[in-house]
XYZ file of C-alpha atoms in Angstrom:
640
model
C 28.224 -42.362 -26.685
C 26.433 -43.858 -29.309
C 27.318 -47.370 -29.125
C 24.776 -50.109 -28.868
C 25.576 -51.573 -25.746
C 24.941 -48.198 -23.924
C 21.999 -46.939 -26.011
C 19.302 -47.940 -23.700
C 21.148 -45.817 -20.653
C 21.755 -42.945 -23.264
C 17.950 -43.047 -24.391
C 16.869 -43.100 -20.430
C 19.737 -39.930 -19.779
C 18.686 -37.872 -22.459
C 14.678 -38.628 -21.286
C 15.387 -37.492 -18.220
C 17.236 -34.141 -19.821
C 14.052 -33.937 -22.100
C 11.751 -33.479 -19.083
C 13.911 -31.079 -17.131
C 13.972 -28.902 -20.705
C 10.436 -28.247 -20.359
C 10.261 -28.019 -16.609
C 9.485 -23.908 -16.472
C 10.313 -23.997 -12.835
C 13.866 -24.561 -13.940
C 16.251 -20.938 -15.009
C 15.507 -20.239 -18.706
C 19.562 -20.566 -18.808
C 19.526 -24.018 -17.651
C 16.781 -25.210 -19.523
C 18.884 -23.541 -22.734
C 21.397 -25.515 -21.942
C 19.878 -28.861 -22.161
C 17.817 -28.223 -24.989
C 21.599 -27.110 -26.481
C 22.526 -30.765 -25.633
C 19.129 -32.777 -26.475
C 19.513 -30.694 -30.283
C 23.267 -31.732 -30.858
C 22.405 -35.358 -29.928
C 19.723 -35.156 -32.753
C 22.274 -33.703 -35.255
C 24.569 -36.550 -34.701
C 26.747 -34.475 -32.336
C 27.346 -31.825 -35.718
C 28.124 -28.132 -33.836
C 25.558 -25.257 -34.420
C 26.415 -23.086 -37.890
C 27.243 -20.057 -35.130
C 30.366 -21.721 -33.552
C 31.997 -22.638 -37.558
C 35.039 -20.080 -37.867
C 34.373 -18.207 -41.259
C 37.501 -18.718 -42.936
C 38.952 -16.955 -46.132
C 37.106 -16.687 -49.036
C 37.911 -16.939 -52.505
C 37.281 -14.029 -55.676
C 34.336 -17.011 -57.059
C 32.407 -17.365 -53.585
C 32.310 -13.156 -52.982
C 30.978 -12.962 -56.392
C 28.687 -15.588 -55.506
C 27.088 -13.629 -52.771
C 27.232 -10.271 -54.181
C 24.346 -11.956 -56.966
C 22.887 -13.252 -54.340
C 22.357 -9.662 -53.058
C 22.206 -7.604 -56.211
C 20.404 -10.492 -58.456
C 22.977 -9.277 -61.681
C 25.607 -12.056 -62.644
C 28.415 -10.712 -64.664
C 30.925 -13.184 -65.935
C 34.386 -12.821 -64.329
C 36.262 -12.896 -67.738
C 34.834 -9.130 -68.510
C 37.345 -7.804 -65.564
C 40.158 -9.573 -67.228
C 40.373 -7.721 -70.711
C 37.592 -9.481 -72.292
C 36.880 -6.851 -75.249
C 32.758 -5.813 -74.980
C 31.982 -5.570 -78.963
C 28.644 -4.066 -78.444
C 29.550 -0.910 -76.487
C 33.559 -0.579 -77.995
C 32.466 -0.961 -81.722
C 30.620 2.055 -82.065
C 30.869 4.842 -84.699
C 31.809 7.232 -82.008
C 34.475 5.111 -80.008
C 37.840 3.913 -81.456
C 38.588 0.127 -81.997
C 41.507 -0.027 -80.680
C 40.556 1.037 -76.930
C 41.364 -1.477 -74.765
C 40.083 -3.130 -71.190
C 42.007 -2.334 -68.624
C 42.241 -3.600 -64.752
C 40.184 -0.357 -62.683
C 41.082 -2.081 -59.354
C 39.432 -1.481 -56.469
C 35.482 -2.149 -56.411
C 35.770 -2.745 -60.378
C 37.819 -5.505 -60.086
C 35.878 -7.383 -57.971
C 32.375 -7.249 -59.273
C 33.743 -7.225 -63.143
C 32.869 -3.336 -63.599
C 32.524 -1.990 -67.422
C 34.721 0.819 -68.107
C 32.730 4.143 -68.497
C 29.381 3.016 -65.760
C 29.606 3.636 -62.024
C 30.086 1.414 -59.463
C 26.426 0.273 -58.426
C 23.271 1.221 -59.398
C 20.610 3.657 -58.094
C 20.994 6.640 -55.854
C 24.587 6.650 -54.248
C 26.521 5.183 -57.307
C 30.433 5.763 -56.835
C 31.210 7.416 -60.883
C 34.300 6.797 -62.738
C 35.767 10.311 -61.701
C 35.837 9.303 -58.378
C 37.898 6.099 -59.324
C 40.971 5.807 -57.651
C 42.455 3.711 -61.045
C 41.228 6.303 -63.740
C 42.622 9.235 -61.443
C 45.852 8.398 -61.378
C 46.883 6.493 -64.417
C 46.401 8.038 -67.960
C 46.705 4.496 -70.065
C 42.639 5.134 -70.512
C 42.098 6.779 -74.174
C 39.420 8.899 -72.244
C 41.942 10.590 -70.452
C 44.769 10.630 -72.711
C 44.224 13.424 -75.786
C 47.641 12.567 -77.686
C 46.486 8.385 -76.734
C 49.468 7.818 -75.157
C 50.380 6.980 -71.269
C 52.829 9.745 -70.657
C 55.576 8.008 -72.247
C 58.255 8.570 -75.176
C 56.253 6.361 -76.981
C 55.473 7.391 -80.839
C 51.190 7.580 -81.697
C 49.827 5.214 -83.094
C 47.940 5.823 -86.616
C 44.500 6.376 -87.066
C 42.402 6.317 -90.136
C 40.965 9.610 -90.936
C 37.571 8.572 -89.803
C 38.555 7.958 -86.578
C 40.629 11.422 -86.337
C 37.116 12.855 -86.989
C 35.055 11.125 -84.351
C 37.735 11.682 -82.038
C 38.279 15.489 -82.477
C 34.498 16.239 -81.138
C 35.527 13.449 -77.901
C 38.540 14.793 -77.293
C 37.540 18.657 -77.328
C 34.798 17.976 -74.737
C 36.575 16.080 -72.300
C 39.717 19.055 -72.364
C 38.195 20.724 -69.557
C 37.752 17.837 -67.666
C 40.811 16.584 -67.789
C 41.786 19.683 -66.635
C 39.733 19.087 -63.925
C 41.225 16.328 -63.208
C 44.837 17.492 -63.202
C 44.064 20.483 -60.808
C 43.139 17.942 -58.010
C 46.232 15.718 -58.762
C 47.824 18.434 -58.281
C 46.809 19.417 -55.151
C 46.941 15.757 -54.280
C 50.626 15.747 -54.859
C 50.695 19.188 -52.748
C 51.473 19.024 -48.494
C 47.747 19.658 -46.708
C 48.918 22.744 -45.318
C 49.374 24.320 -48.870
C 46.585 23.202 -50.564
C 44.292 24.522 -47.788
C 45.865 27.716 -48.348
C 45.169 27.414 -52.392
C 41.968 26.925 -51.487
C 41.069 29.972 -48.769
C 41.547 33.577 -50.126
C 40.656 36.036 -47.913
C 39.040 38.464 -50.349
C 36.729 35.381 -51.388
C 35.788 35.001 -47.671
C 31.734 36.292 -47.423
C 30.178 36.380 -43.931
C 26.888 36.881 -45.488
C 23.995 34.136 -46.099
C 23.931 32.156 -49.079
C 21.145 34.271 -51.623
C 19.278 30.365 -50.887
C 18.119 31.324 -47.503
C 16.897 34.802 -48.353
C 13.277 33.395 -49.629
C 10.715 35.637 -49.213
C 6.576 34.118 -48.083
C 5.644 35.588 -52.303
C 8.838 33.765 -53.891
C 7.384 30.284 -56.002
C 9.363 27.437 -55.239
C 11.531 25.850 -57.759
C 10.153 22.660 -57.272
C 6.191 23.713 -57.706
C 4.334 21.580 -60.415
C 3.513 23.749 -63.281
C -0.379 23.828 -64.847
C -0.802 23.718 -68.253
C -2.078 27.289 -69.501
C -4.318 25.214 -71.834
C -7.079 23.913 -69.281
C -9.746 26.382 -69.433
C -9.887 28.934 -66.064
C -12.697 26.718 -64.021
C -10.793 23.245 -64.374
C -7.530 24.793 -62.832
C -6.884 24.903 -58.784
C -7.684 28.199 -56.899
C -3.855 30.267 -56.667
C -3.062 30.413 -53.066
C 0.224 31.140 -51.274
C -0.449 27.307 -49.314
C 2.354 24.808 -51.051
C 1.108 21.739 -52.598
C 0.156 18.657 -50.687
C 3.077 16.470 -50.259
C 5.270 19.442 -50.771
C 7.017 21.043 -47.796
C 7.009 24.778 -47.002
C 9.737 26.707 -47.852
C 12.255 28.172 -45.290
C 13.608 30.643 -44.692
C 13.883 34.353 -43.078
C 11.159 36.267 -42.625
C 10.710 39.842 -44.003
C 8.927 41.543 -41.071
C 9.850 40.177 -37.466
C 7.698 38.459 -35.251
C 5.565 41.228 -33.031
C 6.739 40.487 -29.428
C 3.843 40.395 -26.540
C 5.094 42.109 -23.760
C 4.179 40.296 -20.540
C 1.998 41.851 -18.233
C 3.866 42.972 -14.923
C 3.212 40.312 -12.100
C 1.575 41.280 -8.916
C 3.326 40.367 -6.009
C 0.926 38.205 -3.697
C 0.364 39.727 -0.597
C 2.079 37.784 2.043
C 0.269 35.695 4.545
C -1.233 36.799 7.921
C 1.032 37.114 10.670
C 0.856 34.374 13.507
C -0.260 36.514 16.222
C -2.974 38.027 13.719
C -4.604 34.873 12.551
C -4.879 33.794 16.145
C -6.923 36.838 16.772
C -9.201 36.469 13.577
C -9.919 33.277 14.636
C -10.962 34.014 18.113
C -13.044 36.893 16.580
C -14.699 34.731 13.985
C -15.372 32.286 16.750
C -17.026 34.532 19.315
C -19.453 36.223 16.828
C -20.858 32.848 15.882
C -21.497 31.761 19.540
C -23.272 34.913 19.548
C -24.997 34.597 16.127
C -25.086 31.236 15.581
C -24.532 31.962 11.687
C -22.076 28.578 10.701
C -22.394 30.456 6.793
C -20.609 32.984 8.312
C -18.455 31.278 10.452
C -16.920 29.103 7.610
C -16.909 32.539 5.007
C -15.074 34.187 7.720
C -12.088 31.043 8.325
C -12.071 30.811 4.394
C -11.409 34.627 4.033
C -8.650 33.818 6.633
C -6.383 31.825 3.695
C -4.514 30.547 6.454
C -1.645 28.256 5.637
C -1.675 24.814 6.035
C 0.936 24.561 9.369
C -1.236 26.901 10.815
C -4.662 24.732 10.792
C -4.357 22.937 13.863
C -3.548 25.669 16.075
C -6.787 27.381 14.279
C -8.747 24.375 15.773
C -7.212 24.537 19.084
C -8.012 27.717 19.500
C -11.581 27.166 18.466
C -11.606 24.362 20.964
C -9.454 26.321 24.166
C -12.270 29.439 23.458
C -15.079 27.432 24.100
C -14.108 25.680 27.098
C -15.478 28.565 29.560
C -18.667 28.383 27.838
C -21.906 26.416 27.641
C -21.965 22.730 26.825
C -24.749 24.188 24.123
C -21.651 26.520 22.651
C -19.484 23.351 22.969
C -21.384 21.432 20.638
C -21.897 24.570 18.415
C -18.166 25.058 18.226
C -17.814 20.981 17.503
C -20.632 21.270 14.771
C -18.042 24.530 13.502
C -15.408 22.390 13.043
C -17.029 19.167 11.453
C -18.446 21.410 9.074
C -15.413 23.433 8.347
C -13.860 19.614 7.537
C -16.978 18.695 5.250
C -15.952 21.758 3.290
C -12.695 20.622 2.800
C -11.157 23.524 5.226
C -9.646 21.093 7.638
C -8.847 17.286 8.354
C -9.395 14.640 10.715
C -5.328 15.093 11.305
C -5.720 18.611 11.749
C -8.001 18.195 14.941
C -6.337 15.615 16.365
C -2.824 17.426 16.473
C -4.764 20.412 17.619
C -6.957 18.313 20.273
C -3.371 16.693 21.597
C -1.981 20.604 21.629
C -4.514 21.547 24.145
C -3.965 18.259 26.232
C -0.254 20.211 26.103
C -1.652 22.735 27.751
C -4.280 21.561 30.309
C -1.608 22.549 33.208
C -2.320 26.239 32.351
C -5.978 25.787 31.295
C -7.141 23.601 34.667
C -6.503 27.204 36.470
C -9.495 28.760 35.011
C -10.817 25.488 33.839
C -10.696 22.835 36.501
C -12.833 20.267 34.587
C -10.748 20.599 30.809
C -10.202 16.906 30.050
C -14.178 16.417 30.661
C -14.842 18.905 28.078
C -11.869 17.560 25.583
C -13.449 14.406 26.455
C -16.799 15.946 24.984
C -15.422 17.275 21.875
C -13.423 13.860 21.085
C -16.802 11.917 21.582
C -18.796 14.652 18.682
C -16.255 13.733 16.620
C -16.562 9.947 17.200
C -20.136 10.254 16.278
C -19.556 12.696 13.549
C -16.289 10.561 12.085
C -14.092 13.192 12.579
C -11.857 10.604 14.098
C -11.381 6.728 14.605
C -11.517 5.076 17.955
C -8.164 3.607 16.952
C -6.923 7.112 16.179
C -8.157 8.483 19.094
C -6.733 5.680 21.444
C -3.188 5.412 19.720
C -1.682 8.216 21.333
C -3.131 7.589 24.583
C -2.081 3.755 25.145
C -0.461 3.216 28.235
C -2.095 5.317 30.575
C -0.880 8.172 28.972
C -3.505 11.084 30.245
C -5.732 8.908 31.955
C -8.305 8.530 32.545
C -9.041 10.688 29.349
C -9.646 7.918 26.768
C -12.585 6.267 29.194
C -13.958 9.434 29.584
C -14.243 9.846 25.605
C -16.332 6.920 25.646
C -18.062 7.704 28.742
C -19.340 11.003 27.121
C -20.069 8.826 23.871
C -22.050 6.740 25.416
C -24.272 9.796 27.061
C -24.677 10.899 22.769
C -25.216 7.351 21.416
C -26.881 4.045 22.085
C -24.791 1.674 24.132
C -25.052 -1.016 21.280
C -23.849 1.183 18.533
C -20.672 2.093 20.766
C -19.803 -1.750 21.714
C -20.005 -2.154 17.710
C -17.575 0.137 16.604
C -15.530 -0.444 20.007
C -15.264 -3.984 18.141
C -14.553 -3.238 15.360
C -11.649 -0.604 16.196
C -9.934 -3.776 17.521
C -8.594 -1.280 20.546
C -6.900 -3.503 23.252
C -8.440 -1.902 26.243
C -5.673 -3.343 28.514
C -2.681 -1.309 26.844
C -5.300 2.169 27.086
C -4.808 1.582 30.903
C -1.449 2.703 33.332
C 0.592 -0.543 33.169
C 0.609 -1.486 36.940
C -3.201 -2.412 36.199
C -2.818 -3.750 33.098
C -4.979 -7.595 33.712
C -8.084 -8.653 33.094
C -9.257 -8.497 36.665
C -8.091 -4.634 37.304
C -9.947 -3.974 34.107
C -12.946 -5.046 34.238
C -13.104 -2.915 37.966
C -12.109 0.115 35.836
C -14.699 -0.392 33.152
C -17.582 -1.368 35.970
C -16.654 1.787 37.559
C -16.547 4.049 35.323
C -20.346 2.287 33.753
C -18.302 1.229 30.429
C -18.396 -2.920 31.437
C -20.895 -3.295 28.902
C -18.169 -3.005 26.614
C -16.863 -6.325 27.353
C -20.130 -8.596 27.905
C -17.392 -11.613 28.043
C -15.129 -10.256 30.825
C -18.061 -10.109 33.079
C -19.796 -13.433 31.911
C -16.490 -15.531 32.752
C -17.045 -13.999 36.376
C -20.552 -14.899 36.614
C -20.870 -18.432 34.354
C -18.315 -20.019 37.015
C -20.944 -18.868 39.774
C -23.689 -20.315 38.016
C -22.535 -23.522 37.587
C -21.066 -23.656 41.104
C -24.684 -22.721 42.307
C -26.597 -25.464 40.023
C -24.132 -27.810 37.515
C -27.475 -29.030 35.854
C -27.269 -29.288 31.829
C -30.472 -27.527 32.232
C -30.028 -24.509 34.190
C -26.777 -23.864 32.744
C -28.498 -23.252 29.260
C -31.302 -21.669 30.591
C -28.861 -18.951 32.228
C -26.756 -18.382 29.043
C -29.796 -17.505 26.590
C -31.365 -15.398 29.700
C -28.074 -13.422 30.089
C -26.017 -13.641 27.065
C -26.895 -11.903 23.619
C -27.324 -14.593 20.753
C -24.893 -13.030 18.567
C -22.359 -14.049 21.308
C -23.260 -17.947 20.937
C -21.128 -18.255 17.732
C -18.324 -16.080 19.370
C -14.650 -17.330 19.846
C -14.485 -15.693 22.945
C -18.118 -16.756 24.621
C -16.810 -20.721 23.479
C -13.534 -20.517 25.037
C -14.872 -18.981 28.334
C -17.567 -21.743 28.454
C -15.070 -24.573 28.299
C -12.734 -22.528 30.797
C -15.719 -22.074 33.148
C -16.060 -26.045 32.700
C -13.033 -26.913 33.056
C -12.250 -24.943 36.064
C -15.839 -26.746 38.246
C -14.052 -29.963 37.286
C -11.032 -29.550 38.634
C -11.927 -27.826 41.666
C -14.465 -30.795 42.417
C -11.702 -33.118 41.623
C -8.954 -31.019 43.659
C -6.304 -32.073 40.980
C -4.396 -28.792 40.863
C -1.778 -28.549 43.148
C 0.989 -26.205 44.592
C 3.877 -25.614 42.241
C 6.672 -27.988 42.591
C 10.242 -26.674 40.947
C 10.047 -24.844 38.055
C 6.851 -23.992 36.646
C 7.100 -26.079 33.513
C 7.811 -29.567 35.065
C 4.693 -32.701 35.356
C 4.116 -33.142 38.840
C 5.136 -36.660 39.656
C 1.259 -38.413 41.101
C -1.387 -38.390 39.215
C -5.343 -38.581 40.083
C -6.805 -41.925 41.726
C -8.636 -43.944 39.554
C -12.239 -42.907 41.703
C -10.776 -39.650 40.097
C -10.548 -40.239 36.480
C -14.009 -42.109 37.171
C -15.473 -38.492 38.461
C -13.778 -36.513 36.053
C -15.353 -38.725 33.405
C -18.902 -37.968 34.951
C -18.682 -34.906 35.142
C -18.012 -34.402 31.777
C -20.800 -36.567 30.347
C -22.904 -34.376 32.439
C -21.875 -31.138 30.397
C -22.107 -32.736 27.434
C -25.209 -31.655 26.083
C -24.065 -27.899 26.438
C -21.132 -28.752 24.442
C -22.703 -29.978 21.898
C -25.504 -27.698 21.792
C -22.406 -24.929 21.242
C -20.071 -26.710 19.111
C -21.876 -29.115 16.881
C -20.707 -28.333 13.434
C -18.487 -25.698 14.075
C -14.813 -26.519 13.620
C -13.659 -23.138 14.282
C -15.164 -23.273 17.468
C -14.022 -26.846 18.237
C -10.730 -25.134 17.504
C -11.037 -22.590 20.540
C -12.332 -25.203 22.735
C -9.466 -27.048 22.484
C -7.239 -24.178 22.883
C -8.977 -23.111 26.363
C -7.853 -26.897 27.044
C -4.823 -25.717 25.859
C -4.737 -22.756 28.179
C -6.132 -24.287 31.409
C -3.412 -27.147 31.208
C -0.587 -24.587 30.729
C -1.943 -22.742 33.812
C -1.768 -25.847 35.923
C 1.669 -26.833 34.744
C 0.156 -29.576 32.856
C -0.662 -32.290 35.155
C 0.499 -35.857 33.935
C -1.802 -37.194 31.589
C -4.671 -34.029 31.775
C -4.518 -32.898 28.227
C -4.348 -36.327 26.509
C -7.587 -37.748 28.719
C -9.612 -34.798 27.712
C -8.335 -35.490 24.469
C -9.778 -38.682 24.243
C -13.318 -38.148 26.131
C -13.377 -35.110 23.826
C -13.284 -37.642 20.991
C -15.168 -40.794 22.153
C -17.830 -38.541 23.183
C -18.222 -36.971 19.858
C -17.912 -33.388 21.141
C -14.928 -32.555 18.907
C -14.721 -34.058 15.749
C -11.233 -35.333 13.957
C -10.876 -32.081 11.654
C -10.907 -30.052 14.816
C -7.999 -31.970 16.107
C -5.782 -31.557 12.557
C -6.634 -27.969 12.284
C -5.611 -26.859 15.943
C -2.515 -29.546 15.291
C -1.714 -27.160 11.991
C -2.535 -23.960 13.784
C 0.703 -21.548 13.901
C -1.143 -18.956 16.204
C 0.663 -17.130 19.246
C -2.054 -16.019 20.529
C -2.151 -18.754 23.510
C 0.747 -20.408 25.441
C 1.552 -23.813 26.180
C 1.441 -24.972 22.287
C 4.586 -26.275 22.246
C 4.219 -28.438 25.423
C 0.685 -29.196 24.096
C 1.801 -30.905 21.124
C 4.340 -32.824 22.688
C 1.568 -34.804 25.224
C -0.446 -35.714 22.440
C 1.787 -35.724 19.404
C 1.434 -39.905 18.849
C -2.199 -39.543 19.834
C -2.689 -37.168 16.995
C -0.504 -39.224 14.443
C -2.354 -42.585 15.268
C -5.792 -40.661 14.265
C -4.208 -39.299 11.115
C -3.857 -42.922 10.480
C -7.348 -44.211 11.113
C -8.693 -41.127 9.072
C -6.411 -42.574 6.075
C -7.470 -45.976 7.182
C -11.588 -44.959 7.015
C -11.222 -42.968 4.033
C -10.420 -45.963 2.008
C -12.847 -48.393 2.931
């Protein structure tokens, strides 16, 4: 791979590898992988150290490493019978005691005779030598300085009878030592456990160790010299040194145990039927007194359970309902404050305003007018938020006790100004068309509803589509079409998706009933109709839309997003006349050669994913070249 003819296509491979490596997009595991590569490349194709196999290893190299680790080098000639003159040639050891091989450990780090194995805490001693426990050949061991065998002694010089009697006589109980556990060595486990145990030895009791008493001194305690004068020592206290830690052990007198007070046993909640009738009681005295401090003490002094709260508030709600509108609004104001104290919660009155809605079949006897007062209490707590519009509408959608949600707003209306209503009607982003029964679920049916019922203000849009077309039926003048929108329409509606799209739909809709282009349905409702307009037509159409022009542009100049809306009320109108042949990709063009929609417009509703109007699909297939040929001129423009 490293020839010279291939080098160049190597160099460019490996690159290539090289810039993947530090591509952090890529898995950390494939990026490891190529670097793996890349690095064995630059070792001239050697293997990591990790995948060598460590083979055997000679008596030379373990020494090796074992100075490496202990920084002591001992020659390997002194575990071979190498004779040490400067510890054997003493007055008090005999010359003629030889090396011999200790095995094990020893052996292999060229041990001295005599020293433990290692250094420091942990060192393995002679006695614990495997070698020096079995075999008597060592002098140390051997009193007579023989191995055991019918060998004769060899002589000594009377000086070294002397320093060995002194040697000899304190190492006798050792060695006795020593043969004692050979012995029980030699001996089967089950015997020598037996030699061991004696039953009379057996002691249940604590070793003396742990019977320390708080006054004993520990053994370990530094001692103070008696000879520093009384006002340089430390003061005597019972407290253990720093450093030092306490002593344990038993304590003389016991711990005094604290005998728990006898619990109380909580006295168990109201009954059902009980709370019900505090409640009511606490109610009725504060529509007499009109004391809320009272009111509140009294449903706090109630410690009703949680699961029991909203049938508290319902039956707040069902005992005012025979009463006063002034004891209405009193029992509303009871339970907003009973929520600013914490007592209640928004959820609580709406499960307990939708329990009473249960049972308006029973209540209407005695009450014939019950959803106009729940319609009172749900708009106090609207104005008091108590409650969302969206929480209030969710489980009502489809008609479901209607015409209770319009009478909510009704009634909040009657509290509040109009303006602040529409506002947070807006902002609730309530679709008024799933709040009514579905067989009159359209614009049309709802906007009778809401004019009816005085709540059309709510929609200033619904009605304006109505009464635009009629205004530009009556006079199509630039001029009196402008002067009719700022008479009638709030400014803060000019910059509005919806007021845009419903000016281009009323404009749309003059033209083609002047032009009677839209024709009866022909075959399924997605197919072209076959003739298109005459060319006196298209000449009309034209006209007609140089004449709006001005109110275009006074609406959409320099406003993309609305440019976007117009186009999708294009959209809209095309898909509701089956998209005539040619429609959408004419307006398309006046649109742009009269400079009332600008190229961005055009992109954006091109990248738009919205569902939120039909016929996209359809759309984009009419003018799909159209658009990519102005892509191109942008590109075109942008580089001159």
């Amino acid at each position: 791979m490293n020839l010279s003819f291939i080098s160049s296509l190597m160099d460019q491979y490996f690159g290539r590898m090289l810039s993947l490596m530090n591509n952090k997009e890529l898995p950390a595991r494939i990026r490891f992988l190529l670097q793996d590569m890349v690095e064995l490349r630059d070792n001239n194709w050697v293997p990591r150290k990790a995948f060598i196999d460590n083979g055997p290893k000679t008596i030379n190299q373990i020494r090796q490493e074992a100075v490496k680790d202990l920084g002591v080098f001992i020659p390997a000639t002194m575990a071979q019978g190498m004779r040490m003159d400067f510890f054997l040639e003493g007055p008090f050891m005999p010359n003629r005691m030889k090396m011999e091989t200790l095995g094990g450990l020893a052996d292999m780090f060229g041990q001295m005779p005599g020293g433990g194995i290692g250094t420091g805490p942990g060192v393995i001693q002679d006695r614990f030598s495997p070698t020096l426990g079995r075999h008597r050949s060592n002098p140390l061991f051997n009193v007579n300085g023989h191995n055991g065998h019918n060998t004769a002694p060899q002589p000594q010089s009377p000086f070294e009878i002397g320093a060995n009697k002194s040697f000899i006589k304190s190492n006798q109980n050792h060695q006795s030592q020593q043969q004692q556990v050979q012995s029980n060595k030699d001996m089967p486990p089950r015997f020598s456990k037996k030699g061991q145990l004696n039953l009379e030895e057996i002691s249940l009791r604590p070793a003396q160790s742990f019977l320390l008493n708080k006054n004993q001194v520990p053994k370990l305690q530094p001692q103070i010299p008696t000879m520093i004068p009384p006002s340089a020592q430390p003061p005597r206290t019972n407290t253990p040194p720093l450093g030092q830690s306490p002593q344990l052990g038993l304590k003389s007198n016991p711990p005094h145990i604290h005998e728990k007070p006898h619990k109380t046993s909580k006295k168990p909640p109201p009954a059902r039927e009980e709370l019900l009738k505090m409640t009511e009681t606490v109610v009725t005295e504060y529509l007499n007194s009109k004391n809320i401090d009272d009111a509140v003490n009294g449903v706090r002094e109630m410690k009703a359970p949680k699961h029991f709260l909203p049938e508290m508030l319902s039956k707040i709600i069902v005992v005012s309902l025979d009463r006063s509108d002034e004891d209405k609004e009193h029992a509303s104001t009871l339970i907003h404050t009973l929520r600013t104290e914490g007592l209640v919660t928004g959820d609580n009155f709406m499960q307990a305003f939708l329990n009473v809605l249960d049972q308006c079949p029973k209540i209407e006897v005695d009450v014939p007018l019950v959803k106009s007062y729940l319609a009172q209490f749900a708009a106090l707590a609207l104005i008091s938020e108590l409650v969302s519009v969206s929480e209030l509408a969710h489980p009502l959608e489809n008609g479901t006790h209607f015409p209770l949600f319009l009478l909510c707003l009704q009634q909040t209306a009657k509290l509040t100004d109009k303006e602040w209503l529409t506002d947070l009607f807006q902002q609730s982003k309530v679709n008024m068309q799933k709040m009514l029964p579905e067989i009159d679920q359209n614009k049309d049916r709802m906007l009778e509803i809401l004019e009816g019922k005085g709540l059309s203000f709510l929609f200033p849009l619904l009605k304006l589509e109505k009464d635009l077309l009629l205004q530009i039926k009556a006079d199509p003048s630039p001029q009196a079409i402008y002067k009719w929108i700022k008479d009638n329409i709030s400014p803060k509606l000019h910059t509005d998706k919806g007021f845009v799209n419903i000016l281009m739909t009323s404009f749309l809709q003059y033209i083609s009933g002047e032009l009677c282009c839209v024709e009866e349905e022909e075959g399924s409702g997605g197919e072209e109709q076959a003739v298109g307009p005459s060319k006196e037509q298209l000449d009309q159409e034209k006209q007609l839309l140089l004449a709006f022009k001005p109110v275009m542009q006074k609406f959409l100049h320099d406003q993309p997003q609305l440019q976007v809306s117009a186009l999708y009320a294009l959209q809209v109108h095309c898909h509701a006349s089956h998209f005539p042949r040619g429609m959408l990709l004419r307006y398309y063009v006046h649109f742009y050669d009269m400079e009332i929609i600008e190229e961005e417009a055009f992109l954006a509703w091109k990248e738009d994913i919205t569902q939120e109007f039909p016929g996209k699909g359809k759309a984009l297939f009419q003018v799909f070249f159209w658009l990519g040929w102005l892509l191109s001129l942008m590109i075109f423009m942008a580089f001159l």
